[in-house]
PDB file of C-alpha atoms in Angstrom:
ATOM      1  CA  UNK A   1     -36.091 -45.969  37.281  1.00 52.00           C
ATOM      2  CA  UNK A   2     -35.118 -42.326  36.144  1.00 59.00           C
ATOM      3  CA  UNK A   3     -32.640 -41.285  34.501  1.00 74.00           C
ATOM      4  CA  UNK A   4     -29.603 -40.249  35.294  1.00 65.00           C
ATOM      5  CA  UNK A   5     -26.773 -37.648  34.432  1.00 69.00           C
ATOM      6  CA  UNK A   6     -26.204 -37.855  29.897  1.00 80.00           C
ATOM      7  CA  UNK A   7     -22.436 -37.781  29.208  1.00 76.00           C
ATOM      8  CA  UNK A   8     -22.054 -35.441  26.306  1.00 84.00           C
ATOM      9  CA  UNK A   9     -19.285 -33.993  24.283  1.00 89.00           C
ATOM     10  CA  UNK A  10     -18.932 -31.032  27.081  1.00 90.00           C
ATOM     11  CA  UNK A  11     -18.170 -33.200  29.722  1.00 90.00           C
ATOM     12  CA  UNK A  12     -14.916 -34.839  28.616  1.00 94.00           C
ATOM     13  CA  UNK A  13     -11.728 -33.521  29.024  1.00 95.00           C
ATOM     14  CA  UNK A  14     -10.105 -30.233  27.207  1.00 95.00           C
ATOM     15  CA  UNK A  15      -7.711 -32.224  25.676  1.00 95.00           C
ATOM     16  CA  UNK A  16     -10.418 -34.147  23.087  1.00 95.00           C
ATOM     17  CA  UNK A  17     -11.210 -31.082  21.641  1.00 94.00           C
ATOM     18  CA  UNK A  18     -10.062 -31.272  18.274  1.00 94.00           C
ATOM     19  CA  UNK A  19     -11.926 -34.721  18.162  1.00 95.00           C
ATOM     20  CA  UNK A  20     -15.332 -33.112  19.466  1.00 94.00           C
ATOM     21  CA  UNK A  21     -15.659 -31.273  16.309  1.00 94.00           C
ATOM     22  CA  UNK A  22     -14.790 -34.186  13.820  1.00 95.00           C
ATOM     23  CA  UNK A  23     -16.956 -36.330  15.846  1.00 95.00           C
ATOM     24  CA  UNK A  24     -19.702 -33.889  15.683  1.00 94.00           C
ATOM     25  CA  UNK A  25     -18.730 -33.819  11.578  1.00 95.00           C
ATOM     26  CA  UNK A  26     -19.939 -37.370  11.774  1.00 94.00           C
ATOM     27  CA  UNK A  27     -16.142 -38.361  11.468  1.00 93.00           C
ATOM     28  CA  UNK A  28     -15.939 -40.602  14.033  1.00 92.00           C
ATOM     29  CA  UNK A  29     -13.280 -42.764  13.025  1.00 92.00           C
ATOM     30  CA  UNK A  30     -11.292 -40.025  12.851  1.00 92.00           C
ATOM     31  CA  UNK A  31     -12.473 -38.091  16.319  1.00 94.00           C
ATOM     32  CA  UNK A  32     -11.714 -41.383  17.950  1.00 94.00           C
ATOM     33  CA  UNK A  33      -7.774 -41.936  15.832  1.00 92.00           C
ATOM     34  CA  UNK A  34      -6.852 -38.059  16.901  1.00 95.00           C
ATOM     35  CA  UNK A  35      -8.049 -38.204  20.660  1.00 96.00           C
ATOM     36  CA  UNK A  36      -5.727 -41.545  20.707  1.00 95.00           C
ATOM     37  CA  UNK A  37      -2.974 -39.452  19.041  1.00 94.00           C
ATOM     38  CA  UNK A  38      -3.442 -36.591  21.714  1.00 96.00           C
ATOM     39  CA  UNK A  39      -2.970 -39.109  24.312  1.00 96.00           C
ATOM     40  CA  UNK A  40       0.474 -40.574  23.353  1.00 94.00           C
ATOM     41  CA  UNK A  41       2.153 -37.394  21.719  1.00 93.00           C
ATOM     42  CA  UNK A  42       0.639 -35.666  25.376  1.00 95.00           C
ATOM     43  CA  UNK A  43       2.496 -38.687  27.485  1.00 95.00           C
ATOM     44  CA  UNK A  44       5.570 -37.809  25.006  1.00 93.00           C
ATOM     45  CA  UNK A  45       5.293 -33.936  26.109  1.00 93.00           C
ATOM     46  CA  UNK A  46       4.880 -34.841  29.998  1.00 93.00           C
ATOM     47  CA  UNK A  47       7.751 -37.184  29.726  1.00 92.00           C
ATOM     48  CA  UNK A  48      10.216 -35.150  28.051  1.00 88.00           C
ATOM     49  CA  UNK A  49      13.001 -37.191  28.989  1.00 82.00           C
ATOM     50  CA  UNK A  50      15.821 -37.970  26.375  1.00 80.00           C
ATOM     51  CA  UNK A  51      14.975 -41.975  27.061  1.00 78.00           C
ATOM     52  CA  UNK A  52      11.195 -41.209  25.247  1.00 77.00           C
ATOM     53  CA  UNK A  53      12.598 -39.667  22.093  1.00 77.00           C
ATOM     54  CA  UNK A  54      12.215 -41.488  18.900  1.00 78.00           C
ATOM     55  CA  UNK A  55       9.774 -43.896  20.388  1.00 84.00           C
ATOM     56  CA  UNK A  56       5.904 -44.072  19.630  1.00 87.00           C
ATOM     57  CA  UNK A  57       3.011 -45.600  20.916  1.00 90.00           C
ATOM     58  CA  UNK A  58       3.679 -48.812  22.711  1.00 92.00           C
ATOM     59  CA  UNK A  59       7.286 -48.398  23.360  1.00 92.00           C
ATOM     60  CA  UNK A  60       6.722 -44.876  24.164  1.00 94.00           C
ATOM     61  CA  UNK A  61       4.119 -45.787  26.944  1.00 94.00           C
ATOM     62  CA  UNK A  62       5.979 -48.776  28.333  1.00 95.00           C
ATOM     63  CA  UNK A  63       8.970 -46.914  28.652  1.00 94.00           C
ATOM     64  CA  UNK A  64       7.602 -43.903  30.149  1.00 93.00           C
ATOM     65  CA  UNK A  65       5.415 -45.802  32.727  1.00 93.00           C
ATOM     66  CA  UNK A  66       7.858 -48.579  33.681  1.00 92.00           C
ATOM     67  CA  UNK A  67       7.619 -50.555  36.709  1.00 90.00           C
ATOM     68  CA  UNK A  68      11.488 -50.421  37.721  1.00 89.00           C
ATOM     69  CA  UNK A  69      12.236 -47.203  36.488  1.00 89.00           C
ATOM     70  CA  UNK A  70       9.509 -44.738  35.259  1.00 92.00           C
ATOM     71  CA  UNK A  71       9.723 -41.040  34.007  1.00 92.00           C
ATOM     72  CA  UNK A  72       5.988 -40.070  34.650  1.00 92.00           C
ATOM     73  CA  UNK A  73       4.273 -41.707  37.840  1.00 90.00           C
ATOM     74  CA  UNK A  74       1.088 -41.387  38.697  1.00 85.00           C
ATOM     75  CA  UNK A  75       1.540 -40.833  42.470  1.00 81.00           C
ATOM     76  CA  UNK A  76       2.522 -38.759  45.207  1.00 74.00           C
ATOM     77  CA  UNK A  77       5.633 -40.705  46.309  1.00 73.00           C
ATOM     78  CA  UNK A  78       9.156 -40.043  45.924  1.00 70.00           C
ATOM     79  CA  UNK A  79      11.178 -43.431  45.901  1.00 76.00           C
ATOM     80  CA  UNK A  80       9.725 -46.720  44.558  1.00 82.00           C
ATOM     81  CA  UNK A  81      10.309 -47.900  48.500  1.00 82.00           C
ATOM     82  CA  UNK A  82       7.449 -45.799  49.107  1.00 84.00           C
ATOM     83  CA  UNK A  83       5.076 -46.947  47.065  1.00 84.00           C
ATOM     84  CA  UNK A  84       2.283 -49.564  48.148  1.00 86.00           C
ATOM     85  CA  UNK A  85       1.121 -52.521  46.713  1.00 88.00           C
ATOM     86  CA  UNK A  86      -1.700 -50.441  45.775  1.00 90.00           C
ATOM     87  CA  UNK A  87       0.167 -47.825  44.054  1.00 88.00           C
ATOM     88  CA  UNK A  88       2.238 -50.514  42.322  1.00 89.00           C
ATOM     89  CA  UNK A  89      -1.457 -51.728  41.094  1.00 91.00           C
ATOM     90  CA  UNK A  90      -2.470 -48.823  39.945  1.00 91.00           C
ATOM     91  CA  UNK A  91       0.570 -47.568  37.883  1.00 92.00           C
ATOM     92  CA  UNK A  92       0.617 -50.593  36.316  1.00 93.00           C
ATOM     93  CA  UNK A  93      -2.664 -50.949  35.555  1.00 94.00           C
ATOM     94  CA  UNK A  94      -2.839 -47.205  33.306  1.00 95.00           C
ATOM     95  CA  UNK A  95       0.420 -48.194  31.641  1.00 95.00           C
ATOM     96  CA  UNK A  96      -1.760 -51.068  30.600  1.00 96.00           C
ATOM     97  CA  UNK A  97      -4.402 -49.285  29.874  1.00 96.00           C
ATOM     98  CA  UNK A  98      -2.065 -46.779  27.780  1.00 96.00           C
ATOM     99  CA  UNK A  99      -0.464 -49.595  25.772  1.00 95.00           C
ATOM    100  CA  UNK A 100      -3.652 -50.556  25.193  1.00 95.00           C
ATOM    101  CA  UNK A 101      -5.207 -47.125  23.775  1.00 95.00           C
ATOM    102  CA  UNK A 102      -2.161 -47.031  21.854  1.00 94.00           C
ATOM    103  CA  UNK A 103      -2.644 -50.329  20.477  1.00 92.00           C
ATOM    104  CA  UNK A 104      -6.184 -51.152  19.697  1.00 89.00           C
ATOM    105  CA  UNK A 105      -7.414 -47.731  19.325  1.00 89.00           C
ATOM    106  CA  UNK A 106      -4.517 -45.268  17.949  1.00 89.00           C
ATOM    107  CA  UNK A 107      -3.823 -48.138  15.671  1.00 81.00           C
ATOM    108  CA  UNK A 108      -6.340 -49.537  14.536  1.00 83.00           C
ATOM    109  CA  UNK A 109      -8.294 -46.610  13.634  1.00 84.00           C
ATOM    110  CA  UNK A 110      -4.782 -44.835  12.016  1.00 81.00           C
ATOM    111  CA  UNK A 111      -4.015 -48.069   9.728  1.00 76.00           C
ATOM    112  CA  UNK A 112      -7.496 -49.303   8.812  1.00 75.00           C
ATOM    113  CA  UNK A 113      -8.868 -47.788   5.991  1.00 75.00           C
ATOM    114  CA  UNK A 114     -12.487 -48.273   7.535  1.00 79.00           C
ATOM    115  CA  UNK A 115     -13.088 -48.578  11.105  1.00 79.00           C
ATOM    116  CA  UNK A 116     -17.014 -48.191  11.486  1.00 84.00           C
ATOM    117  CA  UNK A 117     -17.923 -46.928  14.475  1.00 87.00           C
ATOM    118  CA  UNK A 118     -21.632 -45.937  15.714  1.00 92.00           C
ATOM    119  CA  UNK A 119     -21.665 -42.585  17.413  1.00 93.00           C
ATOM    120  CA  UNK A 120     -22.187 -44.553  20.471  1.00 93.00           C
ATOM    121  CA  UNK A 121     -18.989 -46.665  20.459  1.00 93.00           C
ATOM    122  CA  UNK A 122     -17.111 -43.521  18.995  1.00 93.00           C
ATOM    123  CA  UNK A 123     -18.482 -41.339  21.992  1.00 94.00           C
ATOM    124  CA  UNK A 124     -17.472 -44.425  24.705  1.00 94.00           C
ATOM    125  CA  UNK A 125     -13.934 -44.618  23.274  1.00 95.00           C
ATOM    126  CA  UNK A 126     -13.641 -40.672  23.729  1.00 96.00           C
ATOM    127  CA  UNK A 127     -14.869 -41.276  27.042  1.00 96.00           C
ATOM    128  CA  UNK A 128     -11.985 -43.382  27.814  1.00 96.00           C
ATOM    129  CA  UNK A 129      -9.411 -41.551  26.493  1.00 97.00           C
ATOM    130  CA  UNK A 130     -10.699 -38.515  28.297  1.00 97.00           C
ATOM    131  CA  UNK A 131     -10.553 -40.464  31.205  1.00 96.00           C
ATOM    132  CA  UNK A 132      -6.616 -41.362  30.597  1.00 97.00           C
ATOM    133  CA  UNK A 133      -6.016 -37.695  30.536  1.00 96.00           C
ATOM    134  CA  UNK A 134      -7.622 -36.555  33.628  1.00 95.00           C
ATOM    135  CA  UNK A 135      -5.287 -38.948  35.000  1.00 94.00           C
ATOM    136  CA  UNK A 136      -2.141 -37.512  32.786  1.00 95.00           C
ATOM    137  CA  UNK A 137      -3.151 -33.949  34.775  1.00 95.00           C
ATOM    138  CA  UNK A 138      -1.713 -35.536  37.843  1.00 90.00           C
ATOM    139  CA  UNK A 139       1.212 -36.979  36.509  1.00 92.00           C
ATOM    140  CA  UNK A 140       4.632 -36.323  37.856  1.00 89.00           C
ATOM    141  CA  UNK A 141       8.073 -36.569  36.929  1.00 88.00           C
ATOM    142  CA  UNK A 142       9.601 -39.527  38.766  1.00 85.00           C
ATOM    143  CA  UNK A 143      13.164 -38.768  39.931  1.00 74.00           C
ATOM    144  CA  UNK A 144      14.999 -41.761  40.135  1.00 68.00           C
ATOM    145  CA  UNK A 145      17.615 -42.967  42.840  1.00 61.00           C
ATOM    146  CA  UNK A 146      20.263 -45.277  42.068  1.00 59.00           C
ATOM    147  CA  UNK A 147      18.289 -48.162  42.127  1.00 57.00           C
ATOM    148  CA  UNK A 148      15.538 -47.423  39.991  1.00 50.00           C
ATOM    149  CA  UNK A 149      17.932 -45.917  37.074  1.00 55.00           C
ATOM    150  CA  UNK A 150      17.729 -47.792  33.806  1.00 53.00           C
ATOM    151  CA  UNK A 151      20.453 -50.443  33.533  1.00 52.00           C
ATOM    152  CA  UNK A 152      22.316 -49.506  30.092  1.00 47.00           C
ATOM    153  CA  UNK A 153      22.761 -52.850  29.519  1.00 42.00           C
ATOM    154  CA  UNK A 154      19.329 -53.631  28.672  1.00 42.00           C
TER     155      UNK A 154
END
């Protein structure tokens, strides 16, 4: 069997750069903790939406990709109406995902002293979170109809 295409450093997405050069430092821990930071503080940019100030990480990505009432979406459609099951799927499924680079990723590696990581696992991880934002170049800013704003009370 031959071999196929390498992923390398070069290949991932513009927004890891800052990590590329720790990680080529041999600081992975660190490569991997600032490409999680870019992610978040980049979903915080996108959003810029008075209901995403003051909150980080988890809260920040929940709120920001909500199922009733987002500020980013990840699709094409206007309304909520309009969106298939699919679509439904898939926005949920990279809020998820985003929770979960914010969680076990940005976190860990920010409040463990050591996180040991092999180059390997370190280069997989930025391969994931480039991944995240190629999908953060297509977001859009939802605009929401009556039904889909936020209900104060909650």
């Amino acid at each position: 069997m031959g071999e196929g295409p390498s992923l390398g450093l070069r290949h991932l997405h513009h927004e890891t750069e800052l990590a590329h050069r720790l990680f080529e430092g041999d600081h992975h821990q660190e490569a991997v903790r600032k490409a999680a930071e870019r992610y978040v503080n980049r979903v915080a940019e996108l959003a810029d939406h008075p209901d995403a100030q003051d909150r980080q990480g988890k809260g920040l990505i929940e709120r920001v990709f909500s199922e009733t009432s987002p500020i980013l979406t990840l699709n094409s459609h206007e309304t909520l109406d309009e969106w298939t099951l699919l679509d439904r799927d898939a926005h949920n499924g990279y809020r998820f995902l985003g929770v979960g680079l914010a969680l076990a990723i940005r976190n860990a590696t920010t409040h463990a002293d050591e996180y040991p990581l092999t180059e390997t696992e370190a280069l997989e991880w930025l391969a994931f979170i480039s991944a995240m934002h190629r999908r953060l170049d297509g977001a859009q800013q939802f605009v929401p109809t009556p039904e889909t704003e936020p209900d104060e009370d909650k």
